[in-house]
XYZ file of C-alpha atoms in Angstrom:
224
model
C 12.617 -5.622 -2.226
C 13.276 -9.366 -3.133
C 13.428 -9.925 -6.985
C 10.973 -12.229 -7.077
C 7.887 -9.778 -5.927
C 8.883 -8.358 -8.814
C 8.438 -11.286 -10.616
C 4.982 -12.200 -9.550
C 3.240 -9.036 -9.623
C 4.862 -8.437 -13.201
C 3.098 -11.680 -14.136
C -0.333 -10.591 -12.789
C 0.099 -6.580 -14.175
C -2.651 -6.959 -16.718
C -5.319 -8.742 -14.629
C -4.358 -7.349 -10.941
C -7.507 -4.222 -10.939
C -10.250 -7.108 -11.718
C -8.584 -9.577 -8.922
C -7.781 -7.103 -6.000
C -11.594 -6.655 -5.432
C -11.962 -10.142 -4.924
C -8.774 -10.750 -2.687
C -9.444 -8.102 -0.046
C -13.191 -9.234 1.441
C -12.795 -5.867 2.737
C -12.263 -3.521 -0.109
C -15.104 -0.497 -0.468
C -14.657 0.100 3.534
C -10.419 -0.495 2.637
C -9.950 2.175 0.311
C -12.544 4.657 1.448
C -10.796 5.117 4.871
C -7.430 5.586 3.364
C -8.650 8.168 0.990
C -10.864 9.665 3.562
C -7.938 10.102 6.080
C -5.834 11.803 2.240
C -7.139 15.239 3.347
C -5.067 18.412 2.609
C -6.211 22.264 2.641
C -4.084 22.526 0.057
C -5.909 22.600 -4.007
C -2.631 21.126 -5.568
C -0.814 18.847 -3.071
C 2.578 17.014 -3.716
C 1.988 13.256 -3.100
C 4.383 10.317 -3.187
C 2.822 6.945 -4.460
C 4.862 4.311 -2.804
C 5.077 0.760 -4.424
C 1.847 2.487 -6.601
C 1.269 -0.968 -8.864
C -1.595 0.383 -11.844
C -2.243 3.537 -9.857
C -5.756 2.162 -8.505
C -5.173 4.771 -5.114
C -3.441 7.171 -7.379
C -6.464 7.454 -8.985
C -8.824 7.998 -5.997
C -6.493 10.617 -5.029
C -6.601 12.607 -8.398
C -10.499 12.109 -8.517
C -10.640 14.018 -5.294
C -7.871 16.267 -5.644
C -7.863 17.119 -9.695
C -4.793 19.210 -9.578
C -2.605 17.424 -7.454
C 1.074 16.376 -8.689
C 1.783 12.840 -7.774
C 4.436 11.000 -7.917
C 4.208 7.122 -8.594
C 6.996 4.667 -7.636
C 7.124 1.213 -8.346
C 9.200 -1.875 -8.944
C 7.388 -3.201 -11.625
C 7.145 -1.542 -15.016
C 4.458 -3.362 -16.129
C 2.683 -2.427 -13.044
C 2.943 1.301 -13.874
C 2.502 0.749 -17.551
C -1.574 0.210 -15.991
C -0.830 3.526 -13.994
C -0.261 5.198 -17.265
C -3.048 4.004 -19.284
C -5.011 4.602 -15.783
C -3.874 8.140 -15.172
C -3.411 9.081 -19.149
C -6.041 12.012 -18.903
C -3.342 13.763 -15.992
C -0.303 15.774 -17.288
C 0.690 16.021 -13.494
C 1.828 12.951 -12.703
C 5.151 11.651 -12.667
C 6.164 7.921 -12.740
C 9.503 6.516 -11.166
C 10.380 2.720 -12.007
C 12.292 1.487 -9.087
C 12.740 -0.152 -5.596
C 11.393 2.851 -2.850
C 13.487 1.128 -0.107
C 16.410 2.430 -1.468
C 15.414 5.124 -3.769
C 17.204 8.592 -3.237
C 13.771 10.648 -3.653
C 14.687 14.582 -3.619
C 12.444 17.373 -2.754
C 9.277 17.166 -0.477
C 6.340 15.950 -0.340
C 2.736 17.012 1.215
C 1.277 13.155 1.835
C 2.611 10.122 1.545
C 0.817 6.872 0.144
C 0.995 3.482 -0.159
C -1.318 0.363 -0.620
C -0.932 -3.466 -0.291
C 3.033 -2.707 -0.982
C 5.192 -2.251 2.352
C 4.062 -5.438 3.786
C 7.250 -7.136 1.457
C 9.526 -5.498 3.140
C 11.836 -7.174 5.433
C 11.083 -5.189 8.720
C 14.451 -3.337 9.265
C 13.577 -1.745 6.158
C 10.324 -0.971 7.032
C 11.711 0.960 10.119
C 14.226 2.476 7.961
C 11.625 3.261 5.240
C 9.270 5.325 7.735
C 12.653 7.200 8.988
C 12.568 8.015 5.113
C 8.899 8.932 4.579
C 9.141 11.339 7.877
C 12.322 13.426 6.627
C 10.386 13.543 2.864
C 7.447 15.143 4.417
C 7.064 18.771 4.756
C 5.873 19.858 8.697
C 2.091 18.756 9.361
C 2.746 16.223 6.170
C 0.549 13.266 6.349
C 1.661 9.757 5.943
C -1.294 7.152 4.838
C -0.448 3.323 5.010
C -2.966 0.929 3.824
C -1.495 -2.679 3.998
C -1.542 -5.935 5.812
C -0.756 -7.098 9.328
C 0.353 -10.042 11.465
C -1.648 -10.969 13.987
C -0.584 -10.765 17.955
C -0.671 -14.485 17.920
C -0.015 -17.244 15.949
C -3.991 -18.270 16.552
C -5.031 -15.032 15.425
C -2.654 -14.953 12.403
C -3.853 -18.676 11.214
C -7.743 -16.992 12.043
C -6.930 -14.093 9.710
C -5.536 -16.678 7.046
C -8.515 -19.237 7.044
C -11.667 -16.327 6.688
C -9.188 -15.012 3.831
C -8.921 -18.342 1.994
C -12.752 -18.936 2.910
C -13.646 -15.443 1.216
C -11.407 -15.875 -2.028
C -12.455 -19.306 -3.198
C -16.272 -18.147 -2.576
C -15.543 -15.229 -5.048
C -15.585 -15.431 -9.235
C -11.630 -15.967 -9.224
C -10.403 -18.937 -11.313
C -8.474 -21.767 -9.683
C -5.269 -20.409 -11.337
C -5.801 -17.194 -9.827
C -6.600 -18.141 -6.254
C -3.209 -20.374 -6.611
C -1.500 -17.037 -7.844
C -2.665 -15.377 -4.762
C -1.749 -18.175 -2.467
C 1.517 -18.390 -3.934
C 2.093 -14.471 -3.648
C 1.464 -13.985 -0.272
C 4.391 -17.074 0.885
C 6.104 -13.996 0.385
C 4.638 -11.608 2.757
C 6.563 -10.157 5.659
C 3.547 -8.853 7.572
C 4.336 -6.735 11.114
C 1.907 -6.742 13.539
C -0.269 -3.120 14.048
C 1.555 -2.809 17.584
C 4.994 -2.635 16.056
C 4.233 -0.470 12.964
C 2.981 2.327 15.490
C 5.838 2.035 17.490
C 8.176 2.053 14.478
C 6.316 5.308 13.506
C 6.783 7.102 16.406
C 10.219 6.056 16.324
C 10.355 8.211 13.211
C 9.386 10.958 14.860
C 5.846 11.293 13.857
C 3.415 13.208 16.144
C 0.356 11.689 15.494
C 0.002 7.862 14.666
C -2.794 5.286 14.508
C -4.080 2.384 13.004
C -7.563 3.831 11.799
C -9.284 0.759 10.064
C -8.772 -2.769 10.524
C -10.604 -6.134 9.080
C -8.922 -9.309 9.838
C -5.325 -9.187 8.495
C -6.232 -5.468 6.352
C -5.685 -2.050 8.065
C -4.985 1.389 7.239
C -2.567 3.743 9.172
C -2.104 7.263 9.728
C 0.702 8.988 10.677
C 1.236 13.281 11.237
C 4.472 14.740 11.016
């Protein structure tokens, strides 16, 4: 992952919760799909965080399973320093300061996570990263993708852009932050929805889907 994503989001660490509201129009509907589709019969799942930032999914997770083990990953140590403080109360979670993409995980994992992270990725990796996820997952594992997308055309991508803009300068954001977020997102590597399926059945994943989308947002699922 390119150095300077690291760079940025360490910059924005302390005040990324209170923005990410307000730079995804679509968040309550957003997050309550992904954690929806986090389902497991089991009362203690293992779950991999990838590119976690302050644990704000992490957290969802751990409210509806309470004795879950989770595993948080993440570039940025002062984005897991928020995990911590987030996740304080939980003696079963385990934080890994890193880059995923080329992180040797070991052992196995029940689901699979990630929010608003894989998007940075140059798109080899992310082929090569859900060729990763698949092999981590134990049979019937579930992987959950919440993240960003490029449109099918340019039109729709500069559609998706313009309704985003539109929607963060009408929120409470200060001009520095909005130019934070502008400048963040020159760095985004977005794949379109049709690709990402197709990369994930390339992966060998049974089941896969894109199960939400709002403009540019969408959440995927994929079933090993």
């Amino acid at each position: 992952m390119k150095a300077s994503v690291k760079y940025l989001f360490d910059k924005v660490a302390q005040d990324y919760d209170q923005q990410r509201r307000a730079l995804i129009p679509c968040f309550d509907e957003f997050y309550c799909m992904a954690l929806d589709l986090i389902d497991s019969s089991l009362e203690a799942p293992r779950i991999l965080d990838l590119g976690a930032g302050t644990g704000l999914l992490s957290g969802m997770v751990l409210h509806k399973y309470p004795h879950a083990r989770l595993t948080l990953i993440d570039i940025s140590e002062q984005m897991l320093e928020g995990a911590r403080q987030r996740l304080a109360a939980s003696n079963q979670v385990q934080y890994e300061v890193g880059d995923y993409a080329k992180h040797r995980f070991s052992g196995s994992y029940d689901i699979i996570i990630s929010s608003l992270s894989i998007h940075h990725l140059e798109h080899a990796d992310k082929k090569s990263l859900f060729s990763t996820i698949h092999k981590l997952l134990e049979p019937g594992g579930i992987f959950v993708n919440a993240d960003q997308v490029q449109g099918r055309t340019a039109e729709t991508d500069g559609y998706y852009r313009r309704r985003w803009l539109d929607a963060i300068q009408e929120s409470t954001l200060s001009k520095e932050s909005i130019s934070a977020a502008i400048e963040r997102r020159k760095l985004d590597i977005n794949a379109t929805q049709d690709e990402q399926l197709q990369w994930l059945e390339e992966a060998g994943f049974q089941q896969v889907d894109c199960m939400y989308k709002y403009l540019d947002f969408a959440v995927f699922y994929a079933k090993k």
